[in-house]
Short mmCIF file of C-alpha atoms in Angstrom, two decimals:
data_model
loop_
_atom_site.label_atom_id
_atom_site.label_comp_id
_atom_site.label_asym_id
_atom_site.label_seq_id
_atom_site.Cartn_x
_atom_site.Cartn_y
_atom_site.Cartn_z
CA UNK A 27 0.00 0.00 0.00
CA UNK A 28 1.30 3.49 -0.92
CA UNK A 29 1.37 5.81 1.52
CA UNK A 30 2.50 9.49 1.45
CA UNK A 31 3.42 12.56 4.64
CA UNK A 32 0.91 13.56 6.05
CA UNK A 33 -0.02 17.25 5.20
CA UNK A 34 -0.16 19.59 8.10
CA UNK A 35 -1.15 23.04 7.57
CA UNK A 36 1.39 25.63 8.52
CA UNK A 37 1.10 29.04 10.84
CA UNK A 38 1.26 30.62 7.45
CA UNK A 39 -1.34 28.79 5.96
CA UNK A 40 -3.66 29.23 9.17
CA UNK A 41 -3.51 32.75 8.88
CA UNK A 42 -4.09 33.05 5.51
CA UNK A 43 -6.89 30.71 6.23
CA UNK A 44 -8.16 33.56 9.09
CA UNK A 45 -7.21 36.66 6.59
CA UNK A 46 -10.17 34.70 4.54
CA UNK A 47 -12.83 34.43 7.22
CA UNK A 48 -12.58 38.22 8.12
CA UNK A 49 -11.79 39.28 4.05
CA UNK A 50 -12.39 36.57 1.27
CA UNK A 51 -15.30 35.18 -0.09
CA UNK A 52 -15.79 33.59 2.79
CA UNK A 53 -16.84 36.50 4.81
CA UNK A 54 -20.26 37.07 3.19
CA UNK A 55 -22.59 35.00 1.69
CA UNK A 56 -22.76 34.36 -2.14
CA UNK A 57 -25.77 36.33 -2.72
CA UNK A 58 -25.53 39.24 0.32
CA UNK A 59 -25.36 41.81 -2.11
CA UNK A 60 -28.59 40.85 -3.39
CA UNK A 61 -30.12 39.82 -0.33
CA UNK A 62 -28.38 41.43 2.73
CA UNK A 63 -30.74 39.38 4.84
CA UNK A 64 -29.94 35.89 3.93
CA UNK A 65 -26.32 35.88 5.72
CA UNK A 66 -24.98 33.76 8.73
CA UNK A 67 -22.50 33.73 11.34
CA UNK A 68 -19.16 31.79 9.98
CA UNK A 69 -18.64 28.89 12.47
CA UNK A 70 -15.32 29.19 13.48
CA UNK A 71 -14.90 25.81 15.04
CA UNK A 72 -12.63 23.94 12.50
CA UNK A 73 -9.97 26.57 13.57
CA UNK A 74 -9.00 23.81 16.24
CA UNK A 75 -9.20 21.13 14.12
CA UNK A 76 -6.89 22.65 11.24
CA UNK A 77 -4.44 23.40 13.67
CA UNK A 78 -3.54 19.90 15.14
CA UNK A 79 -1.73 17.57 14.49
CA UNK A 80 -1.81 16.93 10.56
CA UNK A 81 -3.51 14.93 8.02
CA UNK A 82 -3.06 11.06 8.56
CA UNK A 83 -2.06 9.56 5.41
CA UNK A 84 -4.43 8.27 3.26
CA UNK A 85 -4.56 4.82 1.71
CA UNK A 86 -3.73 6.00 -1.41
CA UNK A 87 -2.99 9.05 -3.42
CA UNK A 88 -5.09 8.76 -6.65
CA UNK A 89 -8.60 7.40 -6.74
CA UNK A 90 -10.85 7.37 -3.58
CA UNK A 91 -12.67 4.50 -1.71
CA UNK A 92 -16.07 3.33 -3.01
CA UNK A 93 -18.32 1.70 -0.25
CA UNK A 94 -21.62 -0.14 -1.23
CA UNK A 95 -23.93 1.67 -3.40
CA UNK A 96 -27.29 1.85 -1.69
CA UNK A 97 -28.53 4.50 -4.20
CA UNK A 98 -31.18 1.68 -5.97
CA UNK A 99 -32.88 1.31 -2.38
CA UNK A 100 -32.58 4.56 -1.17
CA UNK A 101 -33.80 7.09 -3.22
CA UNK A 102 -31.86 9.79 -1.84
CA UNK A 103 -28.56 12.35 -2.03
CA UNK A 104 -27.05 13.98 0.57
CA UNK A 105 -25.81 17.41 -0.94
CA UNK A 106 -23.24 20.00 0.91
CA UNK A 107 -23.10 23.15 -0.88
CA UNK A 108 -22.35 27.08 0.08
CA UNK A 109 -24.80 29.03 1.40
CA UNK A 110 -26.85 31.19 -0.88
CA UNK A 111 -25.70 28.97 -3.91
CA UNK A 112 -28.66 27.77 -5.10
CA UNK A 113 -32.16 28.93 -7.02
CA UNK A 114 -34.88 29.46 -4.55
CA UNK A 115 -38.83 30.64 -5.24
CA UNK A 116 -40.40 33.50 -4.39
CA UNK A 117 -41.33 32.13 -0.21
CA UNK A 118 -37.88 31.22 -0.16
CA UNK A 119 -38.94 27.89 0.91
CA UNK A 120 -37.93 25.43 -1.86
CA UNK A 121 -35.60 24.95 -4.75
CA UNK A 122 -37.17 24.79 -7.74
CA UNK A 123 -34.58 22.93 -9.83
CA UNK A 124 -34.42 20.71 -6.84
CA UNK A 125 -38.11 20.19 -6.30
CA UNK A 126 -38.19 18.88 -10.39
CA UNK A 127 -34.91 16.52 -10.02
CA UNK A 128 -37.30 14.58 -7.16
CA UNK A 129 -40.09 14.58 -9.59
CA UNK A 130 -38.35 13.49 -12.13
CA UNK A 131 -36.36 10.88 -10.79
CA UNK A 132 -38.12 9.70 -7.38
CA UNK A 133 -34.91 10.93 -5.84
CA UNK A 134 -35.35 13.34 -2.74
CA UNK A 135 -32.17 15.60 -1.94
CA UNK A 136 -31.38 16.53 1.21
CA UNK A 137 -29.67 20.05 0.20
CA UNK A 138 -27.36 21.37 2.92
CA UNK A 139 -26.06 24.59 2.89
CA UNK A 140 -23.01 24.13 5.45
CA UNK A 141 -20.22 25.13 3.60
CA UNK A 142 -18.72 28.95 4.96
CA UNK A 143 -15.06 28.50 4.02
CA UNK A 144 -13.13 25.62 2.28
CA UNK A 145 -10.68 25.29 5.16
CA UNK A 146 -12.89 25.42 8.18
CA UNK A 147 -15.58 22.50 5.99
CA UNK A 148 -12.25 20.83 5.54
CA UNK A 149 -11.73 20.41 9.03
CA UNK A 150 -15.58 19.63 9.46
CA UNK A 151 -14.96 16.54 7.32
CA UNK A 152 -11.41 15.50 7.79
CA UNK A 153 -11.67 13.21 10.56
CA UNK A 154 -14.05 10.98 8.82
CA UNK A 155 -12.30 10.46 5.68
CA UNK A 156 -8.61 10.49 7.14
CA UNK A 157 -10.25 7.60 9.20
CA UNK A 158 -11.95 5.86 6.07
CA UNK A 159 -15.43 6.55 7.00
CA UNK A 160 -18.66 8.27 5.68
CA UNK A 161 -18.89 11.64 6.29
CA UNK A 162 -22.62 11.42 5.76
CA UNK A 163 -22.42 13.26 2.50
CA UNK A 164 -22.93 12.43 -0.80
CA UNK A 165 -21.67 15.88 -2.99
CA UNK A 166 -19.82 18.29 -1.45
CA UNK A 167 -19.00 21.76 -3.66
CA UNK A 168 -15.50 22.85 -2.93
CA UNK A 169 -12.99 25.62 -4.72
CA UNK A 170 -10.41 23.99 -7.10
CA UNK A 171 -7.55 24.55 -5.07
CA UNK A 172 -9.07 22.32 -2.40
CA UNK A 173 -10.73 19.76 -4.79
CA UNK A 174 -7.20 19.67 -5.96
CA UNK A 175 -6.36 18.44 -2.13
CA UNK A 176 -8.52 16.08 -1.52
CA UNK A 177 -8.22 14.59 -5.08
CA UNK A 178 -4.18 14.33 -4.25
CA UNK A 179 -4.96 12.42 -1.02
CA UNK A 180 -7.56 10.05 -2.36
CA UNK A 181 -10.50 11.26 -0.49
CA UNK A 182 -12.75 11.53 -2.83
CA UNK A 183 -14.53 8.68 -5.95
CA UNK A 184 -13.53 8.48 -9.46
CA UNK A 185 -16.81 9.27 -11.23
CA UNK A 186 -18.81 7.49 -14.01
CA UNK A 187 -18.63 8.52 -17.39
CA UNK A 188 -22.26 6.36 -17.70
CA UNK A 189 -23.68 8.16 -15.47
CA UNK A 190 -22.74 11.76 -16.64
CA UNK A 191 -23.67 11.99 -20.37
CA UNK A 192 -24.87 15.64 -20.13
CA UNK A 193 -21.92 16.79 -17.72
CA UNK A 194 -19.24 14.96 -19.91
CA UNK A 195 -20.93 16.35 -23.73
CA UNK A 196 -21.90 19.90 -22.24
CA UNK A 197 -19.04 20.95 -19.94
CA UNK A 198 -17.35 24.01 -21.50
CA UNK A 199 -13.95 23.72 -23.23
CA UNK A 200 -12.10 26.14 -20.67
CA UNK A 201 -12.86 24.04 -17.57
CA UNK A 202 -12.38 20.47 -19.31
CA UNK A 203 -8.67 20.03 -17.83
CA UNK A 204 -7.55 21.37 -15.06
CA UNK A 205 -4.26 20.52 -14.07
CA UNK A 206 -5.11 18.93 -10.92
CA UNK A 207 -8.20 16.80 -12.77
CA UNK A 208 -7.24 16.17 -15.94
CA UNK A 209 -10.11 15.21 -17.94
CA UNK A 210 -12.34 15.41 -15.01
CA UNK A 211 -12.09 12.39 -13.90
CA UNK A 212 -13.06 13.15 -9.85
CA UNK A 213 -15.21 16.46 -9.87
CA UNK A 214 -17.56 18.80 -11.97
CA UNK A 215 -17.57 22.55 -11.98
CA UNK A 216 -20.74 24.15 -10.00
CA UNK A 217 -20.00 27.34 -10.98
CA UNK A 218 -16.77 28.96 -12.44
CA UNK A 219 -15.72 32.49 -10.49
CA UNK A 220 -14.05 35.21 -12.82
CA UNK A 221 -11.21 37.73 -11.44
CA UNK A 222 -11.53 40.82 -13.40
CA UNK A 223 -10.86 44.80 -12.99
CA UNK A 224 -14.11 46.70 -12.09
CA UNK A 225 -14.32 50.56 -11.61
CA UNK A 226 -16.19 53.50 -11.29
CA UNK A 227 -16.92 55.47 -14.29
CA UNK A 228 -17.91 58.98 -11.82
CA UNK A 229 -14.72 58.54 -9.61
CA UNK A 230 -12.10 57.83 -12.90
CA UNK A 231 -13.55 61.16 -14.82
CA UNK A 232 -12.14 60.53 -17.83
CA UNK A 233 -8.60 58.00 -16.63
CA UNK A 234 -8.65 55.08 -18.50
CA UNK A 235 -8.35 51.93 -16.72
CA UNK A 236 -7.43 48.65 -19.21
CA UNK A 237 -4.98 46.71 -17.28
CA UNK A 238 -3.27 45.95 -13.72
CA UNK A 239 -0.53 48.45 -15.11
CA UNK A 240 -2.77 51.10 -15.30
CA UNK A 241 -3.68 50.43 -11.41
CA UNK A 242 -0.49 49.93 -10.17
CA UNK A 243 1.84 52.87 -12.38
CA UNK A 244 -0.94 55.81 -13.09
CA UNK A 245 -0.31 58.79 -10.14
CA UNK A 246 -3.55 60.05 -10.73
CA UNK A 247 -5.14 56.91 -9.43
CA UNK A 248 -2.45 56.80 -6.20
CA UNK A 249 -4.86 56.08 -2.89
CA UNK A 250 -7.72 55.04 -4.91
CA UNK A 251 -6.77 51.13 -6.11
CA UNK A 252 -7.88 47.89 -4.20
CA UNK A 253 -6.35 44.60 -5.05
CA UNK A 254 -8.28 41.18 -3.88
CA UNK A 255 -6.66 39.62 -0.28
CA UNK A 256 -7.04 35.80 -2.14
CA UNK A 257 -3.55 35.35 -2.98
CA UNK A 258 -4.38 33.11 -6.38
CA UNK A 259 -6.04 36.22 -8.03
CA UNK A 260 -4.13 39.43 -7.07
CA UNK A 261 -0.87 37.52 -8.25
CA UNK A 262 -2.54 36.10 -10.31
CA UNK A 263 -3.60 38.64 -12.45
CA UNK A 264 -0.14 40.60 -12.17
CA UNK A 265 1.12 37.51 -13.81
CA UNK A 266 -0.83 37.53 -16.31
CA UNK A 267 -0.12 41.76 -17.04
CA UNK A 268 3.42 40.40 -16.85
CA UNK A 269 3.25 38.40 -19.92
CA UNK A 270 3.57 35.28 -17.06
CA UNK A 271 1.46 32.48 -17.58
CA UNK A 272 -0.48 31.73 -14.25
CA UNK A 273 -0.36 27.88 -14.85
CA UNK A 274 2.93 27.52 -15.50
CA UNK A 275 5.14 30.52 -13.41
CA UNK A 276 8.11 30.03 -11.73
CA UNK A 277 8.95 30.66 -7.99
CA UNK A 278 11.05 33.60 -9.83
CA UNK A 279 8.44 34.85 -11.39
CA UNK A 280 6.20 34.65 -8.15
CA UNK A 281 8.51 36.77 -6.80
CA UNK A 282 8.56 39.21 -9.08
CA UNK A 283 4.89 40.02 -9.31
CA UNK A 284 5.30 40.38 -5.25
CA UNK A 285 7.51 43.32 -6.11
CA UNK A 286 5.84 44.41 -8.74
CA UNK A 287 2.41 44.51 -6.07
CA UNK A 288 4.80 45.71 -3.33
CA UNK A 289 5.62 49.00 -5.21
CA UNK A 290 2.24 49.57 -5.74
CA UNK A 291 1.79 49.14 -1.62
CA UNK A 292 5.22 51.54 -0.73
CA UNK A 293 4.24 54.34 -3.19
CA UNK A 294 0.41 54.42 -1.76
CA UNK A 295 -1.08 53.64 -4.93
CA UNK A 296 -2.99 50.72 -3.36
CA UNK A 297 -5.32 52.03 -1.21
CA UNK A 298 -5.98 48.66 0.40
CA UNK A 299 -6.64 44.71 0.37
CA UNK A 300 -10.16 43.74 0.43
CA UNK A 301 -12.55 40.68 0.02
CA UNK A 302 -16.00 41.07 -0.48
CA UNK A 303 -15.99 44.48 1.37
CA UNK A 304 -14.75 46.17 -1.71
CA UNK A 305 -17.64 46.63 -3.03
CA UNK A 306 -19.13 49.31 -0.84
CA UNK A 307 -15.82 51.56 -1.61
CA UNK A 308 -16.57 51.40 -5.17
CA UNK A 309 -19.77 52.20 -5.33
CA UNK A 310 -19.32 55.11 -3.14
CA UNK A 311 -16.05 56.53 -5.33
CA UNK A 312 -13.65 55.71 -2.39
CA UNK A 313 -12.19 53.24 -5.00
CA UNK A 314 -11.93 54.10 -8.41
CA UNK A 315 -10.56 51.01 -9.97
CA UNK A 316 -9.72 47.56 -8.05
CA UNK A 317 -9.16 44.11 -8.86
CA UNK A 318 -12.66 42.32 -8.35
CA UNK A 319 -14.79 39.38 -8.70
CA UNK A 320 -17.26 39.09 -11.75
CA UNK A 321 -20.36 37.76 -9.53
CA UNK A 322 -20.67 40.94 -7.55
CA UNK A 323 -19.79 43.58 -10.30
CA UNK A 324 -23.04 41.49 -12.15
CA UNK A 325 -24.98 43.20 -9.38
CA UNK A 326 -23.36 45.82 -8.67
CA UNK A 327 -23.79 47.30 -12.19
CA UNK A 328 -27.34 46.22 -11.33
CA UNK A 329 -27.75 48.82 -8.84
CA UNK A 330 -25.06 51.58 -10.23
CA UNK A 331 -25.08 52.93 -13.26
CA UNK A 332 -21.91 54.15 -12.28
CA UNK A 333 -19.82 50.34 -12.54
CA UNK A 334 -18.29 48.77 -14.95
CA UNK A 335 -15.82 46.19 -15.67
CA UNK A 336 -13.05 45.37 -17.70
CA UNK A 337 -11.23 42.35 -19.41
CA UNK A 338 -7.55 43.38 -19.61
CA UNK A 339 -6.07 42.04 -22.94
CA UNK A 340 -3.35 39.97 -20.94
CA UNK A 341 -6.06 37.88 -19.93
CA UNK A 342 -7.91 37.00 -16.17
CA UNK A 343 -8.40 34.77 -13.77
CA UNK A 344 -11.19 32.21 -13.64
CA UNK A 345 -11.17 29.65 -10.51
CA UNK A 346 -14.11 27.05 -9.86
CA UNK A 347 -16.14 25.44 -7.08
CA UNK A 348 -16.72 21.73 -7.97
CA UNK A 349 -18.76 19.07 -7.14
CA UNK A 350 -16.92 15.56 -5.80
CA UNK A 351 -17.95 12.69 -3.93
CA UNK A 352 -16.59 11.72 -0.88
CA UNK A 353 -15.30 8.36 -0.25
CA UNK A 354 -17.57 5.73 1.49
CA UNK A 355 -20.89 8.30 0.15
CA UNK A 356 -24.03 5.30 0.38
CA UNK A 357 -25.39 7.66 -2.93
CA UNK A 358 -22.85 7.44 -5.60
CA UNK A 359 -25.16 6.50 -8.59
CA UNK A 360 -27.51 9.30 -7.64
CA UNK A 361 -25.20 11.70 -6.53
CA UNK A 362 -23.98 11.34 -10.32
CA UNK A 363 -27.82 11.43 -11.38
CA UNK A 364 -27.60 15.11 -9.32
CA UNK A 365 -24.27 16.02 -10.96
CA UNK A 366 -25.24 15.31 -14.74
CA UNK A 367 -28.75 17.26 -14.64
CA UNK A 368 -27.28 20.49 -13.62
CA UNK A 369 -25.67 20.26 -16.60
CA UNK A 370 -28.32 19.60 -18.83
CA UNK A 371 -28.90 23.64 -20.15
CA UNK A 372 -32.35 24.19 -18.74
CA UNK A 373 -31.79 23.72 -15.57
CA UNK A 374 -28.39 25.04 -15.67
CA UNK A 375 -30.00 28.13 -17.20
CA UNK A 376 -32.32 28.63 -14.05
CA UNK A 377 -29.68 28.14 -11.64
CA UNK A 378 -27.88 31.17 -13.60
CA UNK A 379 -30.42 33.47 -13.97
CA UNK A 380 -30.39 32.73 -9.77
CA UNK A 381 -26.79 33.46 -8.82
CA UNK A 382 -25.66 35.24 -11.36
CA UNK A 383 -21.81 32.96 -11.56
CA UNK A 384 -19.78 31.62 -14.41
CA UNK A 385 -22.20 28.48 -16.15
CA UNK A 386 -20.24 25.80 -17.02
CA UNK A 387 -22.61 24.62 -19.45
CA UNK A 388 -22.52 24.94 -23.31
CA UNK A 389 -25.42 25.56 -24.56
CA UNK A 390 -27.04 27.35 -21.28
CA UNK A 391 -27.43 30.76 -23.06
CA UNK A 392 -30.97 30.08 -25.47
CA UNK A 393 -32.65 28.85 -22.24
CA UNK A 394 -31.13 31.69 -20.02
CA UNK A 395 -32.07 34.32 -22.40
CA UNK A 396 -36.09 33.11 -22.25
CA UNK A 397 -35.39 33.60 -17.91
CA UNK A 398 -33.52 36.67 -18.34
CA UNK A 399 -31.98 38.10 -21.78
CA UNK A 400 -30.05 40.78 -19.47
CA UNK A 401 -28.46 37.67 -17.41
CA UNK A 402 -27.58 35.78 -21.28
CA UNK A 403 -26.00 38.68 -22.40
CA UNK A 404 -23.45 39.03 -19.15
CA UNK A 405 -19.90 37.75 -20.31
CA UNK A 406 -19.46 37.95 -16.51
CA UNK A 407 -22.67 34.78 -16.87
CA UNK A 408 -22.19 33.40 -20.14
CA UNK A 409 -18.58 34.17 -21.86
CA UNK A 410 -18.26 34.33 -25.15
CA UNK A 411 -15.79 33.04 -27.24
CA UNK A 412 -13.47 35.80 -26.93
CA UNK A 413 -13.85 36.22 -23.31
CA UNK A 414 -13.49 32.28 -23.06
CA UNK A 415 -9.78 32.26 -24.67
CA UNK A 416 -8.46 34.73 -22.69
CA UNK A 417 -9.30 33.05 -19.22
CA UNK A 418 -6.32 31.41 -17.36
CA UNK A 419 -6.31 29.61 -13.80
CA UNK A 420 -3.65 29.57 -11.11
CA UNK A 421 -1.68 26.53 -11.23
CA UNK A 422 -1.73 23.51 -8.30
CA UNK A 423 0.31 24.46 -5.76
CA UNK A 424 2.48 21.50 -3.85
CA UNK A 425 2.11 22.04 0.33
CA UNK A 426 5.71 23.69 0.39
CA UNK A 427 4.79 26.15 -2.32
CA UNK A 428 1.61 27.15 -0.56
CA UNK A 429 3.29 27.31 3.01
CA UNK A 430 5.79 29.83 0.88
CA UNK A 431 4.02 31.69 -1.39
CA UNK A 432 1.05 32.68 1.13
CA UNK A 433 3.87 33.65 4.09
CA UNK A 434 5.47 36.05 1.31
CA UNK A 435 1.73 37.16 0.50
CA UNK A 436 0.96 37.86 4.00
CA UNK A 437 3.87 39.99 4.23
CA UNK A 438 2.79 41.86 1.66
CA UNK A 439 -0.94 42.39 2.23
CA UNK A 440 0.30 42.84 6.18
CA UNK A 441 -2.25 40.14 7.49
#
């Protein structure tokens, strides 16, 4: 049996792990901008848990652990997503693409929305499957990075191409091979998330704004520039404006878009380092051009006629949160069932016209465009072509990279 180190997470990693609780995506829900209401207190408790005493090795470090497929006598899934990442009706009751999967199929879902953070979930669930056993769950819906993880330490089931004939025919060229799941052989994308550069038309008057260069080099923006406090997309996306490719960059060239970022902090031309929390600045004018996620600049244009977006001809950042199954999940054959019809374009479509993400799913514009033509015509929703070729992720990072390249990220963000 092959067995590999166990991977402990370091005091660097931890605190990047915190800087994303009180900063990243994390810290507000995935619709709060829409729906200020809907949010929750993070639960904090896998702080503890991260912070022991490492990951025991798993059996193996490809493929997971199948158990016995109950999923012909029990007509049910057990589905862990984010919260506020799903289509709900107008009593904000039910889910109507849900609701018609049971109908259709005789399958009820028990939808979950437990998932606040990847790192605090992965301590949630890390026990179990370090110790081979359910973790109660059939789908989970993780960010690539730590799909990428569990993947590496065989947590999670090589899926069945028989069972995912829409998801396999219909999954969009830019997210068919990640490095870390090549061919996508372990996980689906839900949604895909786009890194772009957003401003505000009112507070530029007149600057042009087309690329990180412009952010980081033009005086008349100095004080006024955010960048994003995920690591993967402000370095990113100074990769990319370095003629770097993201998937492929060298601990050299790491380091040079740090300095290239760290200029940008010692001359005061970056105002600050933001999650979510961005937003507010930019709307207001306290920001006039940042680094920025596409799935709130879709609403924030909604509400300000005053934001706008760009797609820097060096190219941007796209990440993804994807579906896997756990090893020793009772619900494999339906948990693929669940995984293939969201990829099937009409129910794809009304899960876009809902949360307003990247669809993964060819095809998905037609039917959007009957729910919402506004929501079909968003490259921030529905790429084109164009849009499509110049999207680039951030490369799999091994443990002593991450432990690295976040403690020199820190440093420079000051977290």
């Amino acid at each position: 049996m092959e067995h590999h180190e166990p991977e402990r997470l370091s005091p660097v990693q931890l605190a990047a792990m915190r800087r994303s609780f009180r900063n990243g995506r994390a810290s507000l829900t995935r619709r709060s901008l829409l729906r200020a209401s809907a949010g929750g207190a993070l639960a904090v408790g896998g702080l503890g848990a991260l912070s022991g005493c490492g990951i025991p090795a798993a059996g193996k470090t490809q493929g997971g652990t199948s158990a016995e497929d109950h999923s012909a006598k029990e007509k049910t899934v057990n589905f862990s997503n984010w919260t506020e990442y799903m289509d709900v009706d107008e009593s904000e009751k039910h889910h109507p693409t849900l609701d018609a999967f049971a109908r259709r199929t005789g399958i009820k879902v028990k939808y979950t929305e437990d998932i606040n953070d990847n790192n605090e979930f992965f301590g949630k669930i890390k026990p179990q499957l370090s110790a081979g056993q359910d973790t109660g769950r059939d789908i989970v819906v993780l960010t690539d990075w730590l799909a990428a993880r569990l993947i590496r330490l065989g947590w999670v089931q090589k899926l069945d191409p028989a069972n995912l004939p829409h998801a396999y025919t219909n999954l969009s060229a830019q997210f068919r091979n990640p490095d870390w799941d090549p061919g996508r052989a372990y996980s689906y994308p839900w949604q895909g998330i786009s890194t772009v550069i957003a401003f505000n038309k009112k507070a530029l008057d007149g600057i042009e704004v087309k690329s990180v260069s412009d952010l980081l080099d033009n005086p008349k923006l100095k004080g006024r520039v955010g960048f994003l406090s995920e690591m993967r997309d402000s370095i990113g996306m100074t990769l990319l404006d370095m003629g770097k490719d993201p998937e492929k960059f060298t601990a050299d060239d790491y380091d040079a878009a740090i300095a290239r970022i760290q200029k940008g902090v010692d001359k005061g031309q970056i105002r600050r380092f933001t999650g979510n929390d961005y937003t507010s600045d930019l709307t207001k004018g306290d920001l006039a051009a940042c680094v920025a996620w596409g799935g709130d600049i879709v609403q924030l244009k909604a509400d300000s006629p005053d934001v706008d977006f760009i797609i820097p001809d060096s190219g941007y950042m796209t990440s993804t949160d994807n579906m896997l199954i756990p090893n020793k999940a009772r619900h494999k054959t339906n948990a693929e069932r669940l995984i293939d019809y969201y990829y099937e374009p009409g129910p794809a479509a009304q899960l876009a016209a809902y949360i307003n993400y990247v669809s993964p799913v060819d095809g998905v514009k037609p039917y959007l465009a009957k729910i919402d033509k506004s929501a079909a015509d968003n490259p921030l929703i529905i790429p084109d072509k164009a849009m499509a070729a110049k999207s680039h992720s951030f490369r799999a990072l091994s443990p002593k990279e991450e432990t690295a390249y976040e403690a020199k990220f820190a440093k420079l963000t000051g977290a």
